Tab-separated table of C-alpha atoms (C1' of nucleotides) in Angstrom:
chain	number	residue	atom	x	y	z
A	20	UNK	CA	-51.562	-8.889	36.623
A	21	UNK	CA	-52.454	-8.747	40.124
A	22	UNK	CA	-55.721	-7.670	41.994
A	23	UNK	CA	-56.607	-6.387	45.209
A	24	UNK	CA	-59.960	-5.203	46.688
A	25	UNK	CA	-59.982	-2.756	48.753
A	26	UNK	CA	-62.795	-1.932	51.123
A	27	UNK	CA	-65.668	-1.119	47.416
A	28	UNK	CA	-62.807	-0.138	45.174
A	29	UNK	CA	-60.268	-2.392	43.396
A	30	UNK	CA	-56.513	-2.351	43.071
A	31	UNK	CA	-54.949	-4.082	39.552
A	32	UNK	CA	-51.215	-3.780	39.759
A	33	UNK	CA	-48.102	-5.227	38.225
A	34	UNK	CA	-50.018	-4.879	34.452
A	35	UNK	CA	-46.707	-4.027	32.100
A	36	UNK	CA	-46.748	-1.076	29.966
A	37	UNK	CA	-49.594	1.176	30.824
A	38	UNK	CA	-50.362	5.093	31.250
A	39	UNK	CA	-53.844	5.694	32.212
A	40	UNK	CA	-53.823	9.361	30.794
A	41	UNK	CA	-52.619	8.713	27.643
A	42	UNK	CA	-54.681	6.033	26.878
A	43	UNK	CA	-58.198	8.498	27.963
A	44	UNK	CA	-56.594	11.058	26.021
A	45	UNK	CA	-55.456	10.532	23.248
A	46	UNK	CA	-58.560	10.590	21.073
A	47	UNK	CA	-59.950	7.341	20.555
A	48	UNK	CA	-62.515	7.861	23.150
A	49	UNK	CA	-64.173	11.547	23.851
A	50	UNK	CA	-66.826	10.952	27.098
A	51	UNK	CA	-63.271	10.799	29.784
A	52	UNK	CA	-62.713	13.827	32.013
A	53	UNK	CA	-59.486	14.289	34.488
A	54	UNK	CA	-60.809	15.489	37.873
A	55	UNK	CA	-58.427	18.153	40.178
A	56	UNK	CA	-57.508	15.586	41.945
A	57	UNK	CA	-56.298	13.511	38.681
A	58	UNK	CA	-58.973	10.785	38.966
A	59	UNK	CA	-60.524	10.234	35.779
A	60	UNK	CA	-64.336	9.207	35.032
A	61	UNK	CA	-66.758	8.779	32.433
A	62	UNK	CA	-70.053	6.903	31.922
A	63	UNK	CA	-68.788	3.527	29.886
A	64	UNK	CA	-71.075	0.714	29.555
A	65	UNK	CA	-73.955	2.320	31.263
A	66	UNK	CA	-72.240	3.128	34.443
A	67	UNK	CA	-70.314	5.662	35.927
A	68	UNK	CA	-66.523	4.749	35.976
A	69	UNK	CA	-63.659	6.381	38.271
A	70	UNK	CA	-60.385	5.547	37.535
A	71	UNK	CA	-56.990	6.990	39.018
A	72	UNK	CA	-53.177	5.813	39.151
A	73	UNK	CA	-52.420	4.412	42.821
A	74	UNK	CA	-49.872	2.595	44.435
A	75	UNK	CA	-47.991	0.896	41.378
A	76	UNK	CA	-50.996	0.376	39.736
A	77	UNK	CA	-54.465	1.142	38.554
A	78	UNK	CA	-57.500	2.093	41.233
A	79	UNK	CA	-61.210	1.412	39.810
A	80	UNK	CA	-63.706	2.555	42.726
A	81	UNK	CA	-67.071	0.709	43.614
A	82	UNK	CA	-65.376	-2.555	41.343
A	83	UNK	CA	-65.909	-5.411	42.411
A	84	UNK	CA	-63.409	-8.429	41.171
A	85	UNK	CA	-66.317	-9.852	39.410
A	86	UNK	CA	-67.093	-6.950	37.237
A	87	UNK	CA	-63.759	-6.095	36.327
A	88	UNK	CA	-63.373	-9.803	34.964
A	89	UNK	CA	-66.386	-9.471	32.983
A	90	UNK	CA	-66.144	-5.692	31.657
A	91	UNK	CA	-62.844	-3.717	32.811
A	92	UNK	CA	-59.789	-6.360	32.232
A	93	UNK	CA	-61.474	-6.018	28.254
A	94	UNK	CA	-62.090	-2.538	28.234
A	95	UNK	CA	-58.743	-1.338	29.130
A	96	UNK	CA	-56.903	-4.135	27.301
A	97	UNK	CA	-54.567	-5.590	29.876
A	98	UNK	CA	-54.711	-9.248	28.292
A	99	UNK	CA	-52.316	-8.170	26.427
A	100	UNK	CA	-48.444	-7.936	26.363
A	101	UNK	CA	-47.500	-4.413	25.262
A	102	UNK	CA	-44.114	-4.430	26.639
A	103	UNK	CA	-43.455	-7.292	23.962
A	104	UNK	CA	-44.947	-5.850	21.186
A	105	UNK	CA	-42.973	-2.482	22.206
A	106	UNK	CA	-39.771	-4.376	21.991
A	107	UNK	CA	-40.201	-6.249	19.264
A	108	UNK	CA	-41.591	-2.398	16.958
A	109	UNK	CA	-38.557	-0.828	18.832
A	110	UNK	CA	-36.153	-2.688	16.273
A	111	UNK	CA	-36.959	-0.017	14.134
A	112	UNK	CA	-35.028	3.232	15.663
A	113	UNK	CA	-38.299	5.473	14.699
A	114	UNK	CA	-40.704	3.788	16.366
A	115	UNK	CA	-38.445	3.122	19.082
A	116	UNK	CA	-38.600	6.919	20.009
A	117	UNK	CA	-42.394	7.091	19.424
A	118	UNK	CA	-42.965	3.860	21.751
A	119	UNK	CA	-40.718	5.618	24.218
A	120	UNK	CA	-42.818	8.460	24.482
A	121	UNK	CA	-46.256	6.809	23.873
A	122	UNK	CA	-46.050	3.425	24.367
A	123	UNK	CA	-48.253	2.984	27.243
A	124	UNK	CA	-51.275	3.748	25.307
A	125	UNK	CA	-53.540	0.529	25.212
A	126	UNK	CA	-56.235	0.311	23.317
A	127	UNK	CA	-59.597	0.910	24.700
A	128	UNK	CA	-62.166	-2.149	23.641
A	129	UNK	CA	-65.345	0.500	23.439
A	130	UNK	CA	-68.995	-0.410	22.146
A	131	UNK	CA	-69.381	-0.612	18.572
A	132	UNK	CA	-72.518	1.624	18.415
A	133	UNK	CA	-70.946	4.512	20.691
A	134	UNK	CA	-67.816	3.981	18.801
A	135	UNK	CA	-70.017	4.335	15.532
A	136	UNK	CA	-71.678	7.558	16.422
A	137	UNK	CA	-68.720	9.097	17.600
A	138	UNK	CA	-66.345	8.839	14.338
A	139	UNK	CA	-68.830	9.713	12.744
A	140	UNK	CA	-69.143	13.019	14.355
A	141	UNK	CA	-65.533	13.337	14.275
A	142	UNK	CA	-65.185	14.006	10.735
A	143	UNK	CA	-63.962	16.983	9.097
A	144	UNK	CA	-63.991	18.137	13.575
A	145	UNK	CA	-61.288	18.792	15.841
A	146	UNK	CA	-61.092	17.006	19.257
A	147	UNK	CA	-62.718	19.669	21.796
A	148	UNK	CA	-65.625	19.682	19.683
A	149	UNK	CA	-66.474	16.291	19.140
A	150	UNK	CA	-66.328	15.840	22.761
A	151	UNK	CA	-69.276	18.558	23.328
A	152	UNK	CA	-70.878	17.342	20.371
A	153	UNK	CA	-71.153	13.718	21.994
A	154	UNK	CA	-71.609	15.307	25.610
A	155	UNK	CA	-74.947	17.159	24.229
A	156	UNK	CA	-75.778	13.873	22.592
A	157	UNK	CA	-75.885	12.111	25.497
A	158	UNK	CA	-77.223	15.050	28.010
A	159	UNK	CA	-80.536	15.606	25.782
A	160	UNK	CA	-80.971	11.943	24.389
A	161	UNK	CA	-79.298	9.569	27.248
A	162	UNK	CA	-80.968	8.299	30.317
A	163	UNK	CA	-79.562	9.747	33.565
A	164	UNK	CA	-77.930	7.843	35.868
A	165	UNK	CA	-75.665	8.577	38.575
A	166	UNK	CA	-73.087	10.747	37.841
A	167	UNK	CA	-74.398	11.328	34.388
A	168	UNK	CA	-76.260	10.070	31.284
A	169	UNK	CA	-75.354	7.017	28.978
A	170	UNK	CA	-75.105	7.096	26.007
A	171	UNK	CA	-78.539	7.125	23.421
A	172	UNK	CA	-79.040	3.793	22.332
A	173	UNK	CA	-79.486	3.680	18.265
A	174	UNK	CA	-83.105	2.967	18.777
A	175	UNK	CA	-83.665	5.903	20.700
A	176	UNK	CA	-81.955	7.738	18.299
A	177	UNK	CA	-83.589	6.819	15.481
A	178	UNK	CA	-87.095	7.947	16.584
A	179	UNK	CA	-86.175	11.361	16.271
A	180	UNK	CA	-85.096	14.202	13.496
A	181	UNK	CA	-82.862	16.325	11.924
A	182	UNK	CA	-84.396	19.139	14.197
A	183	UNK	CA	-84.318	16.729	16.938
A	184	UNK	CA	-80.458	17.137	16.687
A	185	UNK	CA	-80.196	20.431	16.493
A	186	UNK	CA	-79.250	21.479	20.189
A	187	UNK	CA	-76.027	19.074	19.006
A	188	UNK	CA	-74.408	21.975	16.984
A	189	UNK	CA	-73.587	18.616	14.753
A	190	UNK	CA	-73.559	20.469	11.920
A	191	UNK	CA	-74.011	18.591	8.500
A	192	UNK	CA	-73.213	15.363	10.698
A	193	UNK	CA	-76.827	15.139	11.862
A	194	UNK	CA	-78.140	13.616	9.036
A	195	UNK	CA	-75.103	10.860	8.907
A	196	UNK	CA	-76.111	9.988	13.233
A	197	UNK	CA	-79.953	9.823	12.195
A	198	UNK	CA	-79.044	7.558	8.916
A	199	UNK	CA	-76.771	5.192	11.189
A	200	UNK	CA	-79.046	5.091	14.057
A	201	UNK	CA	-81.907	3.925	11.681
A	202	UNK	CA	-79.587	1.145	10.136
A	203	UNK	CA	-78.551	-0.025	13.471
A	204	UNK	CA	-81.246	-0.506	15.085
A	205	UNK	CA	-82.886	-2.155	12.238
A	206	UNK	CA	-80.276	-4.182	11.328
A	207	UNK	CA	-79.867	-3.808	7.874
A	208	UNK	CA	-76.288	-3.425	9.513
A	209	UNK	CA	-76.122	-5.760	12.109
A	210	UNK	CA	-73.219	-4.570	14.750
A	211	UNK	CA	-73.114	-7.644	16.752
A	212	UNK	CA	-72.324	-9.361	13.477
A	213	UNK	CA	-68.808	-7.795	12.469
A	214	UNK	CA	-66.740	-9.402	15.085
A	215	UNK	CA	-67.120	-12.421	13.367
A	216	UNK	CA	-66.670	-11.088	10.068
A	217	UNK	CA	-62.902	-10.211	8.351
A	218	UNK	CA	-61.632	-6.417	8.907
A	219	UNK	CA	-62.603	-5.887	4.838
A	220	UNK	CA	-65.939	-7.373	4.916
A	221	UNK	CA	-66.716	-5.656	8.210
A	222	UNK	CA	-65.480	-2.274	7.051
A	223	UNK	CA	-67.774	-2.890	3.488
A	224	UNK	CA	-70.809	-3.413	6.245
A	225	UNK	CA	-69.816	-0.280	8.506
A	226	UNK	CA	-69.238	2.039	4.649
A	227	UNK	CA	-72.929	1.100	4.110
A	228	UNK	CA	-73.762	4.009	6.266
A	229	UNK	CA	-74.383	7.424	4.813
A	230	UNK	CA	-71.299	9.459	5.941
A	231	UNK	CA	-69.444	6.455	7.007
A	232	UNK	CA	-65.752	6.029	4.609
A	233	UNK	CA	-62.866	3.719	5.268
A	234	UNK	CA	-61.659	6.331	7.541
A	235	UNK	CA	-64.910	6.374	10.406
A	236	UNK	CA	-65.292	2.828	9.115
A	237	UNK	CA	-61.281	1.842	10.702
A	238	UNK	CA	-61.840	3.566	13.544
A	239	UNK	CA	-64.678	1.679	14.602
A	240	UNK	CA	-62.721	-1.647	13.843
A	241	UNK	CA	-60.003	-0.608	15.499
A	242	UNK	CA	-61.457	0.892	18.531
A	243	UNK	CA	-64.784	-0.995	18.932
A	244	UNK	CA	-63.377	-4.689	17.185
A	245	UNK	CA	-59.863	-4.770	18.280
A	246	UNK	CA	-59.313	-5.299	14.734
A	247	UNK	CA	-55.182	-4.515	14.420
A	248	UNK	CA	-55.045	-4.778	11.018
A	249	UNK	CA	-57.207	-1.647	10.927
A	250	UNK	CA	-55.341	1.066	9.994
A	251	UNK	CA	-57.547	4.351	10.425
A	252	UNK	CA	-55.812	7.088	8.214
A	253	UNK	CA	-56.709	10.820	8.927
A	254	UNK	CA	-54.774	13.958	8.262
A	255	UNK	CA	-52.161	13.477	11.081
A	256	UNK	CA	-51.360	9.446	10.407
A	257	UNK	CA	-50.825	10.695	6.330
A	258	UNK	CA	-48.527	13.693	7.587
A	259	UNK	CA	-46.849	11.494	9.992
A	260	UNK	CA	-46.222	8.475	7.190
A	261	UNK	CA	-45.060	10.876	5.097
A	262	UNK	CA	-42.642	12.894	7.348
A	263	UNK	CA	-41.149	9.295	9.521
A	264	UNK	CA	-41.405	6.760	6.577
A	265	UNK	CA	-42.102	8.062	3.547
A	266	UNK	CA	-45.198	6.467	3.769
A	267	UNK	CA	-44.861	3.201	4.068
A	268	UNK	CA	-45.162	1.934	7.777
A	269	UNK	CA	-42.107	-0.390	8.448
A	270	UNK	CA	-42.901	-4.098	8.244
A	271	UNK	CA	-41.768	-5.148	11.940
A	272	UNK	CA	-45.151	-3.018	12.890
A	273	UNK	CA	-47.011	-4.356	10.443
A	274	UNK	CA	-48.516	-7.171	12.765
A	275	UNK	CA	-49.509	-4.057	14.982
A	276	UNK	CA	-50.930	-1.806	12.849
A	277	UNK	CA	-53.371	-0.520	14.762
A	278	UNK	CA	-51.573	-0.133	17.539
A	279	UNK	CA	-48.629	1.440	15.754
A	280	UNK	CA	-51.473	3.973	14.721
A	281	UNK	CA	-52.233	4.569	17.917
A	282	UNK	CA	-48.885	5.474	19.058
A	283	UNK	CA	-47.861	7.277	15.967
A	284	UNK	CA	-50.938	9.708	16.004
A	285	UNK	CA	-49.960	10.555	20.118
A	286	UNK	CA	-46.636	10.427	19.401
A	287	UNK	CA	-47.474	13.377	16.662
A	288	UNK	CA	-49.937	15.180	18.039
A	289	UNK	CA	-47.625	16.186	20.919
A	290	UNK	CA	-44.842	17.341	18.439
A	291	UNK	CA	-42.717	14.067	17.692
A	292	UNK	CA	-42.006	15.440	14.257
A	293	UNK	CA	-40.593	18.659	14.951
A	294	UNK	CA	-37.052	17.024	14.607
A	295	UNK	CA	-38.177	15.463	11.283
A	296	UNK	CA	-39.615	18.679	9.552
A	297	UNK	CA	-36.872	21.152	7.854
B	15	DG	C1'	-61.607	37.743	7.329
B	16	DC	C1'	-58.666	33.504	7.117
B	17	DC	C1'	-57.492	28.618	8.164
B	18	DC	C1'	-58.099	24.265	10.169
B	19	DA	C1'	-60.311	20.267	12.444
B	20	DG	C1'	-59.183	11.933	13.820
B	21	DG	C1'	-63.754	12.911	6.254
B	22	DG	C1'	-67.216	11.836	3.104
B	23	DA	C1'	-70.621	12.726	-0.628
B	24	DA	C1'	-71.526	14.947	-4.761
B	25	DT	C1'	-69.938	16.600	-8.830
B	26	DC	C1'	-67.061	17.316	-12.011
B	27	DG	C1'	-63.386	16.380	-16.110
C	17	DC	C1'	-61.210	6.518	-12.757
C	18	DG	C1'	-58.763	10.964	-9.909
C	19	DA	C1'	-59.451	15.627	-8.460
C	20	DT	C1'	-62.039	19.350	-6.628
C	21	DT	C1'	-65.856	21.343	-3.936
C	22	DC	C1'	-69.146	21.629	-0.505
C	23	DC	C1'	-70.708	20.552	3.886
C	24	DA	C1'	-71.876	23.340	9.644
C	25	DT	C1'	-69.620	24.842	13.454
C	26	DG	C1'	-66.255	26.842	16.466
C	27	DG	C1'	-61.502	28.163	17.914
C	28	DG	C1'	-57.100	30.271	16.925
DNA sequence: GCCCAGGGAATCG
DNA sequence: CGATTCCATGGG
């Protein structure tokens, strides 16, 4: 990986396998928005980030090389080798095709609390929806910065009520974001705690939450922990199991998983199992 | 009107 | 135990 600063903004080039818009896009993080001129920002760790594909590489404007050490190079996961870990998953002529296709989807290293709140919206929701759900979220209960608002910090959150919420349109979910903002910020689950903790015991902390299952629960993992062995399972992963591999992921991506899951779902979602489906 | 959406809790047998 | 049913809301 190789960096260059230009004038405020910063250049990272030669990274390996990486597409910027599938990795914003493909649903394991709802705040990102593609501008006209295919830029893409969002408000991620309290600031407003601008992203676009440049020259070879990746551009981050108003980075400095200091701050993408200590926030970006984690966020967007480039410590890691995915052309490797697409060869080695490609041994197995299925997920060859899906890695193909989706295989420059990293996975985003996001903030266990926003991560929290937002699977926890997602359930029973559809993608559109959970992204205005979280945009009112942060628009009525963030603080406004430039370019936007962050997002609600549990202890904000959990000074306020069901009625509170309802500009959210959240639905039956309200109670669920109260109930985790109030164990959150008290601690009786302690977020900062999990990383040190095995994927099972972490996911038996995160299930302690009303309206949090092993689904929400592995999404978090996943998506805030970097836990691979995390394996979230909605209705697409199960129809996509079924339909590739009868269920049972092959072993090669075992070591994966989570990534796998990640390509699998995209690779899906944009009609990968057409050929499969009589 | 129906069905579905990155599910989970409550309530049955 | 496993299997239904309900939960709010919005789009197709």
């Amino acid at each position: 990986m190789l960096i260059k600063q230009i004038d405020k903004n910063l250049l990272v080039y030669d990274i390996g396998r990486f597409s910027l818009p599938d990795t914003l896009d493909c649903g394991q993080a709802f705040r990102w928005s593609r501008s006209y001129d295919g830029s893409w920002q969002a408000v991620v760790n309290n600031r407003l980030l601008r992203v676009t594909e440049a020259e070879g590489g990746i551009l981050l404007y108003n980075c400095t090389e200091q701050e993408f050490a200590d926030t970006w190079a984690a966020y967007f996961d480039f410590g890691r080798d995915y052309d490797t870990i697409c060869a080695e998953i490609s041994v197995d002529p299925i997920l060859k095709k899906a890695a193909d296709i989706c295989g420059g989807i990293h996975l985003l290293r996001q903030s266990p609390w926003e991560t929290l709140c937002s699977f926890i919206i997602s359930q029973n929701n559809n993608i559109p929806r959970i992204k205005g759900i979280i945009d009112r979220l942060c628009q009525n209960f963030g603080e406004k910065i430039e370019g936007g608002h962050t997002f609600p910090t549990p202890q904000a959150i959990s000074k306020l009520t069901i009625d509170d919420l309802a500009p959210l349109r959240s639905g039956f979910r309200a109670k669920y974001i109260l109930d985790a903002a109030k164990k959150v910020a008290e601690k009786t689950v302690d977020l900062d705690s999990l990383y040190r903790l095995s994927t099972d015991e972490a996911r038996n902390e995160l299930m302690k939450i009303n309206g949090v299952g092993p689904k929400v629960a592995d999404c978090v993992l996943l998506f805030a922990y970097g836990k691979l062995d995390a394996f979230p399972q909605d209705v697409w992963i199960k129809r996509t199991m079924q339909t590739l591999f009868g269920g049972e992921l092959p072993e090669v991506a075992l070591p994966y998983a989570g990534i796998v899951q990640q390509i699998l779902f995209h690779y899906a979602r944009n009609g990968g199992l057409k050929e499969y489906e009589k």
